[in-house]
Coordinates of C-alpha atoms in Angstrom, one line a residue:
Chain G
M16 CA -25.0 71.3 -41.0
N17 CA -28.5 72.5 -42.0
P18 CA -28.9 76.0 -42.1
T19 CA -30.9 77.4 -39.5
D20 CA -34.6 77.6 -39.3
R21 CA -35.2 81.4 -39.1
K22 CA -38.6 80.7 -38.3
K23 CA -37.7 79.6 -34.7
P24 CA -38.0 81.8 -32.1
L25 CA -34.7 84.0 -31.3
I26 CA -32.6 82.3 -28.9
R27 CA -31.9 84.9 -25.8
A28 CA -28.5 85.1 -24.5
A29 CA -26.9 86.9 -21.9
V30 CA -23.1 87.3 -21.7
L31 CA -21.9 85.9 -18.6
S32 CA -18.7 88.1 -18.3
V33 CA -16.6 88.9 -21.0
V34 CA -13.4 89.8 -19.3
K35 CA -11.3 87.3 -21.7
H36 CA -12.5 86.6 -25.4
D37 CA -15.2 89.0 -26.6
Y38 CA -15.3 87.3 -30.4
L39 CA -17.4 84.7 -28.0
P40 CA -20.3 86.9 -27.4
R41 CA -19.9 88.7 -31.0
A42 CA -20.2 85.9 -32.5
F43 CA -23.9 85.0 -31.5
A44 CA -24.5 89.2 -31.5
A45 CA -24.2 88.6 -35.2
H46 CA -25.8 85.2 -35.7
P47 CA -29.7 85.3 -36.8
R48 CA -30.9 83.0 -34.2
F49 CA -29.5 84.8 -31.5
D50 CA -30.6 87.9 -29.3
L51 CA -27.8 89.2 -27.2
V52 CA -30.1 90.7 -23.8
L53 CA -27.6 91.7 -21.2
V54 CA -24.3 91.6 -19.8
T55 CA -24.2 90.2 -16.4
D56 CA -21.0 89.3 -13.9
D57 CA -20.9 89.6 -10.0
A58 CA -21.3 92.6 -8.0
D59 CA -17.9 91.6 -6.2
R60 CA -15.6 91.2 -8.4
P61 CA -12.3 93.4 -9.6
Q62 CA -12.8 97.1 -11.1
W63 CA -11.1 95.6 -14.1
T64 CA -14.0 93.1 -14.9
H65 CA -16.5 95.6 -14.7
E66 CA -14.8 97.9 -17.1
R67 CA -14.3 95.3 -19.7
N68 CA -17.8 94.2 -19.3
E69 CA -19.7 97.5 -19.4
A70 CA -17.7 98.4 -22.7
F71 CA -18.6 95.5 -24.3
A72 CA -22.5 96.0 -23.0
K73 CA -22.4 99.9 -24.1
E74 CA -20.8 99.1 -27.2
I75 CA -23.5 96.2 -28.5
G76 CA -26.4 98.6 -26.6
I77 CA -27.6 96.1 -23.9
P78 CA -27.6 97.0 -20.3
Y79 CA -24.7 95.7 -17.8
L80 CA -26.5 94.0 -14.7
T81 CA -24.4 93.2 -11.8
N82 CA -26.5 90.4 -10.3
P83 CA -26.4 87.5 -12.2
E84 CA -29.2 85.5 -10.5
Q85 CA -31.6 88.6 -10.8
A86 CA -30.5 88.6 -14.9
F87 CA -31.5 84.8 -15.0
A88 CA -34.8 85.7 -13.0
E89 CA -35.9 88.5 -14.8
F90 CA -35.1 88.3 -18.0
E91 CA -36.3 85.1 -20.1
L92 CA -33.4 83.9 -20.9
D93 CA -32.2 80.9 -23.0
A94 CA -28.9 80.9 -22.9
V95 CA -25.6 81.9 -21.4
I96 CA -22.4 83.3 -23.0
V97 CA -19.4 82.5 -20.5
S98 CA -16.4 84.0 -20.8
P99 CA -14.7 85.2 -17.7
E100 CA -11.5 84.1 -16.1
A101 CA -10.8 80.7 -17.0
E102 CA -10.6 79.8 -13.1
R103 CA -14.5 81.0 -12.3
H104 CA -15.3 79.2 -15.8
C105 CA -17.1 76.2 -14.5
A106 CA -18.3 78.2 -11.2
L107 CA -20.4 80.5 -13.5
A108 CA -21.9 77.7 -16.0
V109 CA -23.1 75.8 -13.0
R110 CA -24.8 79.0 -12.1
A111 CA -26.2 79.0 -15.5
A112 CA -27.1 75.3 -15.6
E113 CA -29.0 75.6 -12.0
A114 CA -31.2 78.0 -13.2
G115 CA -31.9 76.1 -16.5
L116 CA -30.0 77.9 -19.0
H117 CA -28.0 76.4 -21.6
V118 CA -24.1 77.6 -22.0
V119 CA -21.9 78.3 -24.5
I120 CA -18.3 78.3 -22.4
D121 CA -14.9 79.6 -23.4
K122 CA -11.9 77.5 -23.7
P123 CA -10.8 75.6 -21.7
L124 CA -13.4 74.2 -19.5
S125 CA -11.1 74.1 -16.5
T126 CA -7.8 73.4 -15.1
R127 CA -9.5 71.3 -12.6
L128 CA -11.4 67.6 -13.2
D129 CA -13.7 68.0 -10.3
E130 CA -14.9 71.2 -11.2
C131 CA -15.6 69.7 -14.7
D132 CA -17.5 67.2 -13.1
R133 CA -19.6 69.6 -11.5
L134 CA -20.6 71.2 -14.6
I135 CA -21.3 68.0 -16.1
S136 CA -23.6 67.2 -13.2
A137 CA -25.2 70.4 -13.0
L138 CA -26.0 70.0 -17.2
E139 CA -27.3 67.2 -16.8
K140 CA -29.4 67.5 -14.0
N141 CA -31.1 70.6 -15.7
G142 CA -31.4 69.0 -19.0
V143 CA -29.7 71.9 -20.3
Q144 CA -27.1 71.9 -23.3
C145 CA -23.2 72.8 -23.6
L146 CA -20.9 74.0 -26.1
V147 CA -17.1 74.6 -25.5
W148 CA -16.0 76.9 -27.6
N149 CA -13.0 75.2 -30.4
R150 CA -11.7 75.9 -34.1
N151 CA -13.4 72.9 -35.6
Y152 CA -15.0 74.3 -37.9
L153 CA -11.8 76.3 -39.6
P154 CA -12.0 75.5 -43.2
A155 CA -8.8 73.2 -42.8
L156 CA -10.1 71.3 -40.2
V157 CA -13.5 70.4 -42.4
Q158 CA -11.6 69.8 -44.9
A159 CA -9.7 67.3 -43.2
K160 CA -12.7 65.8 -41.7
E161 CA -14.2 65.2 -44.8
A162 CA -11.1 63.6 -46.0
L163 CA -11.3 61.1 -43.4
D164 CA -15.4 61.0 -43.8
S165 CA -14.3 60.1 -47.3
G166 CA -12.4 57.3 -46.7
D167 CA -9.6 58.5 -48.9
V168 CA -6.9 58.2 -45.9
G169 CA -8.8 55.0 -44.6
T170 CA -9.0 54.3 -41.2
L171 CA -7.0 56.9 -39.4
S172 CA -3.9 55.3 -37.2
S173 CA -1.9 58.3 -36.2
I174 CA -2.5 62.0 -36.1
H175 CA 0.1 64.3 -35.4
C176 CA -0.3 68.1 -34.5
D177 CA 1.7 71.0 -34.1
F178 CA 0.3 74.3 -32.4
Y179 CA 2.4 76.7 -32.0
F180 CA 1.2 80.1 -31.3
A181 CA 4.1 83.1 -32.4
K182 CA 2.7 85.1 -29.5
D183 CA 4.9 87.0 -26.9
A184 CA 4.0 87.2 -23.3
G185 CA 6.1 89.7 -21.8
P186 CA 9.6 89.8 -21.0
P187 CA 12.1 87.0 -23.0
L188 CA 13.1 84.5 -20.7
G189 CA 16.2 85.9 -18.9
S190 CA 15.9 89.3 -19.8
M191 CA 14.9 90.7 -16.5
P192 CA 17.4 92.4 -14.4
E193 CA 19.0 90.4 -11.3
G194 CA 16.9 90.6 -8.3
S195 CA 13.7 91.3 -9.8
P196 CA 10.6 90.5 -8.6
P197 CA 8.8 87.7 -10.2
I198 CA 6.3 88.8 -12.7
D199 CA 2.8 88.6 -11.3
W200 CA 0.4 86.5 -13.4
L201 CA -2.5 88.4 -13.2
E202 CA -0.5 91.9 -14.1
R203 CA 1.1 90.3 -17.0
Q204 CA -2.2 88.9 -18.4
L205 CA -4.2 92.4 -18.1
E206 CA -1.5 93.7 -19.9
A207 CA -1.9 91.5 -22.6
H208 CA -5.4 92.0 -23.0
A209 CA -4.6 94.9 -25.9
D210 CA -3.1 92.2 -28.2
G211 CA -5.4 89.9 -27.3
S212 CA -2.8 87.4 -25.9
D213 CA -4.4 87.0 -22.6
G214 CA -6.0 83.5 -23.0
G215 CA -4.4 82.5 -19.1
V216 CA -6.1 85.9 -17.8
G217 CA -7.0 84.9 -14.2
T218 CA -5.1 84.6 -10.7
E219 CA -4.1 81.3 -11.2
P220 CA -0.9 80.7 -13.6
M221 CA -1.7 78.5 -16.8
G222 CA 0.8 76.9 -19.0
E223 CA 0.4 77.3 -22.5
L224 CA -1.2 73.1 -22.3
Q225 CA -3.8 74.0 -20.2
V226 CA -4.5 77.6 -22.1
E227 CA -4.6 76.5 -25.5
G228 CA -4.1 72.5 -25.4
I229 CA -8.0 72.1 -25.6
Y230 CA -7.9 73.7 -29.2
P231 CA -5.5 70.8 -30.8
L232 CA -6.8 68.0 -28.3
A233 CA -10.4 68.6 -29.8
Y234 CA -8.6 68.5 -33.4
I235 CA -7.9 65.1 -32.5
H236 CA -11.0 64.4 -30.8
L237 CA -13.0 65.4 -34.0
L238 CA -10.7 63.4 -36.5
T239 CA -10.6 60.3 -34.3
G240 CA -14.2 60.1 -33.7
G241 CA -13.9 60.8 -30.2
A242 CA -11.6 58.2 -29.4
K243 CA -10.5 58.0 -26.1
V244 CA -6.8 58.9 -24.8
R245 CA -5.8 56.2 -22.5
R246 CA -2.0 57.0 -21.7
V247 CA 0.2 60.3 -22.4
M248 CA 4.1 60.9 -22.4
A249 CA 5.1 64.6 -21.7
R250 CA 7.5 66.9 -21.6
T251 CA 7.1 70.6 -20.6
T252 CA 9.4 73.4 -19.9
S253 CA 9.8 77.0 -19.8
H254 CA 11.9 77.9 -22.9
F255 CA 10.7 81.4 -23.8
H256 CA 9.0 83.7 -21.4
Q257 CA 9.9 85.1 -18.1
A258 CA 6.2 85.0 -16.8
H259 CA 6.0 81.5 -17.5
A260 CA 9.3 80.8 -15.5
D261 CA 8.4 82.9 -12.6
N262 CA 5.0 81.2 -12.3
H263 CA 6.6 77.7 -12.8
V264 CA 4.1 77.1 -15.8
D265 CA 4.8 75.7 -19.6
D266 CA 5.2 77.4 -22.8
L267 CA 6.4 74.6 -24.7
A268 CA 5.4 71.1 -24.1
T269 CA 6.0 67.8 -26.5
V270 CA 2.9 65.0 -26.0
T271 CA 2.6 61.5 -26.9
L272 CA -1.0 60.3 -27.0
E273 CA -1.9 56.4 -26.9
L274 CA -5.6 56.4 -27.9
E275 CA -8.2 53.8 -27.9
N276 CA -8.2 51.7 -30.9
G277 CA -4.4 51.5 -31.4
V278 CA -4.2 55.0 -32.8
V279 CA -1.2 57.0 -31.7
A280 CA -1.2 60.9 -31.7
T281 CA 1.3 63.4 -30.9
L282 CA 1.7 66.9 -30.0
C283 CA 3.5 69.8 -29.9
I284 CA 2.4 72.6 -28.8
G285 CA 4.1 76.6 -27.8
R286 CA 4.2 80.2 -27.3
I287 CA 7.0 80.7 -29.3
G288 CA 7.1 84.2 -29.5
A289 CA 6.4 86.5 -32.0
A290 CA 9.5 86.7 -34.1
A291 CA 9.1 82.7 -34.8
H292 CA 6.8 83.3 -37.5
P293 CA 5.1 85.7 -39.6
D294 CA 1.4 85.0 -38.7
I295 CA -0.4 83.6 -35.8
G296 CA 1.9 80.5 -35.9
E297 CA 3.0 77.0 -37.9
I298 CA -0.5 74.8 -36.9
K299 CA -0.6 71.8 -39.0
L300 CA -2.1 68.5 -38.9
H301 CA -0.2 65.0 -40.4
L302 CA -2.8 62.3 -40.8
I303 CA -1.8 58.8 -41.3
G304 CA -4.8 56.6 -42.2
D305 CA -4.6 52.8 -43.6
R306 CA -5.1 54.2 -47.2
G307 CA -2.9 57.0 -47.5
A308 CA -1.7 60.1 -45.4
A309 CA -2.1 64.4 -45.2
V310 CA -0.6 66.9 -44.4
I311 CA -3.0 69.9 -43.4
S312 CA -1.7 73.3 -42.8
E313 CA -4.7 74.8 -40.6
A314 CA -3.8 78.2 -41.6
R315 CA -5.3 77.9 -45.3
P316 CA -7.0 79.5 -47.5
E317 CA -5.1 82.4 -46.9
V318 CA -3.9 85.6 -48.7
A319 CA -0.4 87.0 -48.6
C320 CA -0.1 90.6 -48.4
Y321 CA 3.1 92.4 -48.3
H322 CA 3.0 96.0 -48.5
R323 CA 5.6 98.8 -47.4
N324 CA 4.8 100.5 -43.7
Q325 CA 3.5 97.5 -42.9
P326 CA 3.2 97.1 -39.2
A327 CA 5.7 94.4 -37.7
L328 CA 2.9 92.5 -36.1
Q329 CA 0.4 92.5 -38.7
F330 CA 0.0 89.1 -39.9
K331 CA 1.8 88.6 -43.5
H332 CA -0.6 86.0 -44.5
E333 CA -4.4 86.7 -44.1
R334 CA -7.1 83.9 -43.5
V335 CA -10.2 84.3 -45.6
A336 CA -13.3 81.8 -45.9
D337 CA -13.1 81.4 -42.0
E338 CA -16.7 80.9 -40.7
N339 CA -15.6 78.9 -37.4
N340 CA -17.4 81.7 -35.2
Y341 CA -20.2 81.4 -37.4
L342 CA -20.6 78.0 -37.5
L343 CA -20.2 77.4 -33.9
A344 CA -23.4 79.9 -33.4
E345 CA -25.0 77.3 -35.4
N346 CA -24.0 74.4 -34.1
F347 CA -25.6 75.5 -30.6
A348 CA -28.4 77.0 -32.0
L349 CA -29.1 73.6 -33.5
V350 CA -28.0 71.7 -30.5
I351 CA -30.6 73.8 -28.3
D352 CA -33.2 73.1 -31.1
G353 CA -32.0 69.1 -30.7
T354 CA -31.3 68.9 -34.1
E355 CA -27.7 68.5 -33.5
S356 CA -24.6 67.3 -31.0
P357 CA -22.3 70.2 -29.8
M358 CA -19.1 70.2 -31.6
L359 CA -17.2 69.8 -28.5
S360 CA -19.4 68.9 -25.2
A361 CA -18.7 69.6 -21.6
R362 CA -17.9 65.5 -21.1
D363 CA -15.5 66.1 -24.8
A364 CA -13.7 68.8 -22.6
R365 CA -13.5 67.3 -19.6
D366 CA -12.0 64.6 -21.1
I367 CA -9.6 66.8 -22.7
C368 CA -8.8 68.9 -19.5
A369 CA -8.2 64.9 -18.1
T370 CA -5.6 64.6 -20.9
V371 CA -3.9 67.8 -20.1
L372 CA -3.6 66.7 -16.2
A373 CA -2.3 63.8 -17.6
A374 CA 0.3 65.2 -19.5
L375 CA 1.6 67.4 -16.8
E376 CA 1.5 65.0 -14.4
S377 CA 3.9 62.7 -16.7
S378 CA 6.2 65.9 -17.3
R379 CA 6.4 66.2 -13.4
T380 CA 7.5 62.1 -13.0
G381 CA 9.3 61.5 -16.6
K382 CA 6.9 58.4 -16.7
P383 CA 4.0 57.8 -18.8
A384 CA 0.2 58.9 -17.1
E385 CA -3.0 56.9 -17.2
V386 CA -5.8 59.4 -18.5
H387 CA -8.6 59.1 -15.8
H388 CA -12.2 59.2 -17.8
L389 CA -15.9 59.4 -16.4
Chain N
M29 CA 47.2 72.0 -49.9
T30 CA 47.1 68.6 -50.9
P31 CA 43.9 67.3 -52.4
L32 CA 42.8 64.2 -50.0
R33 CA 42.6 61.0 -52.6
I34 CA 39.6 59.0 -51.9
N35 CA 39.0 55.9 -53.0
V36 CA 35.2 54.9 -53.3
S37 CA 34.2 51.3 -52.5
S38 CA 32.5 49.4 -55.4
D39 CA 29.9 48.6 -52.1
V40 CA 28.5 52.2 -52.1
P41 CA 24.5 52.4 -53.1
Q42 CA 24.7 55.7 -54.4
R43 CA 28.5 55.6 -55.9
E44 CA 27.3 57.6 -59.2
A45 CA 26.0 60.5 -57.5
L46 CA 29.1 60.5 -54.9
L47 CA 31.6 60.1 -57.7
A48 CA 29.6 63.6 -59.2
A49 CA 29.7 64.9 -56.1
A50 CA 33.3 64.6 -55.3
S51 CA 34.6 66.0 -58.8
R52 CA 33.1 69.4 -57.9
I53 CA 35.4 69.5 -54.6
H54 CA 38.5 71.6 -54.9
N55 CA 40.6 69.9 -52.1
L56 CA 39.5 66.4 -53.0
V57 CA 40.9 63.7 -55.8
V58 CA 38.8 60.2 -56.7
V59 CA 41.4 57.6 -57.3
D60 CA 40.4 54.1 -58.2
S61 CA 42.6 51.7 -55.9
E62 CA 43.0 51.6 -52.0
A63 CA 46.2 51.6 -52.7
E64 CA 46.7 55.5 -53.8
A65 CA 44.3 56.1 -51.5
D66 CA 44.1 58.6 -48.3
A67 CA 41.1 57.4 -46.7
I68 CA 38.2 55.2 -48.2
V69 CA 34.4 55.8 -48.8
A70 CA 32.4 52.6 -48.0
C71 CA 29.6 51.1 -46.9
G72 CA 29.8 47.9 -45.2
D73 CA 32.1 45.0 -44.4
L74 CA 34.4 46.8 -41.9
G75 CA 37.2 44.3 -41.9
K76 CA 38.0 44.5 -45.1
W77 CA 39.5 47.9 -45.3
P78 CA 43.3 48.8 -44.0
K79 CA 43.3 49.2 -40.6
D80 CA 45.1 52.5 -41.0
L81 CA 43.2 54.4 -43.6
P82 CA 40.6 56.6 -42.3
V83 CA 37.0 54.8 -43.6
L84 CA 33.8 57.2 -44.2
Q85 CA 31.2 54.4 -43.6
L86 CA 27.5 55.2 -45.1
G87 CA 26.3 51.5 -43.4
E88 CA 26.0 50.3 -40.3
L89 CA 28.5 51.0 -37.8
S90 CA 30.1 47.6 -36.5
T91 CA 29.9 47.0 -32.6
N92 CA 34.0 47.2 -32.7
A93 CA 34.8 50.0 -35.1
P94 CA 38.3 51.4 -34.9
T95 CA 38.7 54.9 -34.4
N96 CA 39.8 55.3 -38.0
V97 CA 36.0 54.4 -39.3
Y98 CA 33.9 57.7 -39.4
P99 CA 30.2 56.9 -39.5
A100 CA 29.0 59.1 -42.5
L101 CA 25.6 60.9 -40.8
P102 CA 24.3 62.5 -44.0
N103 CA 21.4 63.9 -42.5
R104 CA 23.6 66.5 -41.0
F105 CA 24.6 67.6 -44.9
D106 CA 21.1 68.0 -45.8
P107 CA 20.7 71.4 -47.7
H108 CA 17.4 72.1 -45.1
A109 CA 19.1 71.2 -42.0
Q110 CA 22.5 72.8 -42.8
A111 CA 20.4 76.1 -43.3
I112 CA 19.1 75.9 -39.9
R113 CA 22.4 74.6 -38.3
R114 CA 23.8 78.2 -39.9
R115 CA 21.2 80.1 -38.0
L116 CA 21.8 78.4 -35.0
D117 CA 25.2 78.6 -35.0
A118 CA 24.6 82.7 -35.7
G119 CA 22.4 82.4 -32.7
D120 CA 19.5 83.9 -34.7
L121 CA 17.0 81.4 -33.6
G122 CA 18.7 81.3 -29.7
K123 CA 18.9 78.0 -27.7
P124 CA 17.1 75.1 -29.4
G125 CA 13.8 73.8 -27.5
L126 CA 12.4 72.0 -29.6
V127 CA 12.8 69.6 -32.4
R128 CA 10.2 68.3 -34.7
L129 CA 11.2 65.8 -38.0
H130 CA 8.4 63.6 -39.9
V131 CA 10.1 61.1 -41.8
W132 CA 7.9 59.6 -44.3
N133 CA 9.2 56.9 -47.3
P134 CA 6.9 55.0 -49.9
A135 CA 6.6 51.8 -49.3
S136 CA 9.2 50.9 -51.8
D137 CA 11.9 52.6 -50.0
T138 CA 11.7 51.0 -46.5
L139 CA 13.5 52.6 -43.4
N140 CA 15.6 50.8 -42.3
Q141 CA 17.5 51.0 -38.8
R142 CA 20.3 53.3 -40.3
N143 CA 17.7 55.5 -41.7
K144 CA 16.3 56.1 -38.5
I145 CA 19.5 56.3 -36.4
D146 CA 20.3 59.1 -39.0
A147 CA 17.1 61.0 -38.3
I148 CA 18.1 60.7 -34.6
D149 CA 21.2 61.9 -34.7
L150 CA 20.2 64.9 -37.1
V151 CA 18.1 66.0 -34.1
Q152 CA 20.5 65.7 -31.6
W153 CA 23.2 67.5 -33.7
L154 CA 20.8 70.4 -33.7
I155 CA 20.1 70.7 -30.2
G156 CA 23.3 70.1 -29.5
E157 CA 23.0 68.3 -26.1
D158 CA 22.9 64.6 -24.8
I159 CA 19.4 63.0 -24.7
E160 CA 18.2 62.1 -21.0
S161 CA 14.7 60.5 -21.6
S162 CA 13.2 58.5 -24.6
F163 CA 9.9 57.2 -25.1
G164 CA 8.8 55.4 -28.2
T165 CA 4.8 54.3 -29.1
Q166 CA 3.8 53.1 -32.5
S167 CA 0.5 53.0 -34.5
Q168 CA 0.2 50.3 -37.2
A169 CA 2.8 51.8 -39.5
N170 CA 4.0 54.6 -37.9
Q171 CA 6.5 54.9 -35.5
V172 CA 7.5 57.6 -32.9
I173 CA 10.3 59.0 -30.8
H174 CA 10.0 61.0 -28.1
L175 CA 13.1 62.7 -26.7
G176 CA 14.2 64.5 -23.9
F177 CA 17.5 66.4 -23.5
V178 CA 19.8 67.5 -20.4
S179 CA 18.2 71.3 -20.1
G180 CA 14.9 70.5 -21.4
A181 CA 14.7 70.6 -24.9
M182 CA 12.7 68.0 -26.4
A183 CA 12.0 66.0 -29.8
L184 CA 9.4 64.7 -31.2
I185 CA 10.4 62.0 -34.3
D186 CA 8.2 59.9 -36.3
F187 CA 8.8 57.0 -39.1
Y188 CA 6.3 55.8 -41.6
D189 CA 6.9 54.2 -45.1
H190 CA 4.0 53.2 -46.7
L191 CA 3.9 56.3 -48.8
P192 CA 2.4 55.8 -52.7
A193 CA 5.3 54.8 -55.0
D194 CA 7.8 57.4 -55.9
D195 CA 6.7 60.0 -53.0
R196 CA 8.3 61.3 -50.2
Y197 CA 7.9 63.9 -47.6
R198 CA 10.1 65.2 -44.8
S199 CA 9.5 67.7 -42.2
L200 CA 11.8 69.4 -40.2
T201 CA 10.9 72.1 -37.4
V202 CA 13.1 73.9 -35.2
V203 CA 11.7 75.8 -32.4
G204 CA 14.5 78.2 -30.6
S205 CA 14.2 80.8 -27.6
D206 CA 14.1 83.9 -30.1
G207 CA 12.9 82.1 -33.6
A208 CA 12.0 79.0 -35.1
A209 CA 12.7 77.2 -38.6
Y210 CA 10.7 75.1 -40.6
A211 CA 11.8 72.9 -43.5
D212 CA 8.8 71.4 -44.7
D213 CA 7.8 69.8 -48.1
H214 CA 4.5 70.9 -47.5
R215 CA 6.0 74.3 -48.6
D216 CA 8.6 73.0 -51.0
R217 CA 6.2 71.5 -53.1
N218 CA 5.4 72.5 -57.0
L219 CA 2.7 71.7 -58.7
F220 CA 2.1 70.0 -61.7
F221 CA -1.3 69.4 -64.0
A222 CA -1.1 66.5 -66.3
S223 CA -2.9 63.6 -67.8
G224 CA -6.4 64.5 -65.5
G225 CA -4.7 64.7 -62.7
M226 CA -2.6 67.1 -60.3
N227 CA 0.9 66.2 -58.2
A228 CA 2.8 68.2 -55.7
K229 CA 6.4 67.7 -56.1
P230 CA 9.2 69.2 -54.5
P231 CA 12.8 70.0 -56.5
A232 CA 14.9 66.8 -56.2
T233 CA 17.5 67.5 -53.5
G234 CA 18.1 63.5 -52.8
H235 CA 22.2 63.9 -53.3
A236 CA 22.5 67.2 -52.4
C237 CA 23.9 65.7 -48.7
L238 CA 26.8 63.8 -50.7
G239 CA 28.8 66.7 -51.6
P240 CA 29.1 68.7 -48.2
M241 CA 29.6 65.5 -46.3
L242 CA 32.5 64.9 -48.4
E243 CA 33.7 68.4 -48.1
D244 CA 33.6 67.9 -44.5
F245 CA 35.3 64.4 -44.3
A246 CA 38.1 65.9 -46.3
S247 CA 38.3 68.9 -43.8
R248 CA 38.2 66.5 -40.7
M249 CA 41.5 64.4 -42.4
N250 CA 43.3 67.8 -43.1
D251 CA 42.4 68.5 -39.4
R252 CA 43.5 64.6 -38.5
D253 CA 40.4 64.7 -36.6
D254 CA 39.8 61.1 -35.2
A255 CA 36.5 59.3 -35.3
T256 CA 35.5 59.4 -31.9
H257 CA 33.2 62.2 -31.7
A258 CA 31.1 61.1 -34.5
Q259 CA 30.7 57.5 -33.2
R260 CA 29.5 58.6 -30.0
A261 CA 27.2 60.3 -31.8
Y262 CA 25.9 57.5 -33.7
R263 CA 26.0 55.2 -30.8
A264 CA 23.6 57.6 -28.7
A265 CA 21.3 57.3 -31.4
E266 CA 21.9 53.9 -31.9
T267 CA 21.0 53.3 -28.6
I268 CA 18.0 54.9 -28.9
V269 CA 17.0 53.1 -32.1
K270 CA 17.3 49.1 -30.3
Q271 CA 15.5 49.9 -26.9
L272 CA 12.6 51.8 -29.0
L273 CA 12.3 50.3 -32.2
P274 CA 13.6 47.1 -31.9

């Protein structure tokens, strides 16, 4: 990627809700091409959303406006950074696109294909760009991509991905007293905000495949050069957490994917509990090509730090040289400049949503499911 | 306790390593002839062996094997697998929900049907349940088996045998409800810089399964166990291989 052209005018961006991951707007606040102008969200949202939006606006020193359309009309914006509850991703992004604004949108794009399609239609109709948040610029992913591009591995024929987040999600499965009421999904997610394990925040329960599956599936998308998934076979279960079992969503899944050009991929994904790994989790890629193979740890490079009085939940291995957030902001600036394509576009993320939905269908039926592309 | 007298057939490929392993086992003695033996360790050709002697068979189990023939199931005795199994048995990992296994060999050591049966057996043994569903697919050089177990547990296994000569890669992950175990040659490798290049190699553990496997066999003989259970596990894995990887 070419470095940012600092002579170009700043890109004025609004934060269109920051109730989930504040690292998205922080990436743009830190990037020299962007100027965060305000935070905005709908006035009729619950109080907790306003509290989070206001807290972020206050920290950055920008206003919080409870009227997105007014913000779009009056603040000469170029782009929005969208990180609300997952079920509002597309609806908010569509409103921004209709106002002619470029969109960065938190993952996952949506859990519904019609929502994805509505957003794609709005983006294309209004000629605006969209970047969907991902981890494809992590150093190990860049290295994996370079290994493939160099030809060392040859033409990729298989890719196997492990994506275990060693995070808890409330009480372990089976640990609640008999007769306890089902755990409320939103309440659980609000509690989880303190340690950042609230990727599924919202009223609509979401399994791990829906919340995090976009990350490893985006790796597969990147490393296969965007090959389409044709068919999937999957199993899912609630194995670890009462909240997932009570809300009938998965916290553990295995997926076999058959892609175009004969490529085969597999994915093991789970929210496996904080005790199951010393760091954020075991995340690996196994690549097989016609000239070689590679085993990649997503965490590397890292520094091992062990010390007296170390907090139990502090990662023992600290990732270093991670520029993913900066490079995504950089990518988005270059996309707006018209010199690059988004690392993960709305169409790409829509295909990933279709793959996840096919996996869930396969898990329900016990049979392989076709993936429906645009 | 009287040591078990075993005769190791000349058709066993790792015979020297097996004899070395046997020499370290207190309740086992190797004898030179079948006539002196309480049991036989063999690779193939079942019909040749005396029907009244137990046989530990390293090769493929014939369809009509009698209950005195024990399929060896060597992957269960790999030191990594043994360590994980001990943690499972102690309850440290909780209920197993997922086993992920990569089995990669060099082109000079092609994976045969027995290797694949052993891999599936290992997964079944760690999860401790019957297979409920199975799915297989493959790319050019990589075969994938996707298994579901009765209680909802799942497994993904892949086989690849086109690594460079003398290389080998194994990775075994077991995720349980209370913890996880990662046995991965990626972690186990040491770096060697020589002749202008770099090699990453794990310390050799190739024959480390043989001793525990023989000890287990001796223990079963002592307990007068028959091979029904081991044969059932073997047949379940064999069925998957025959269905999915013909």
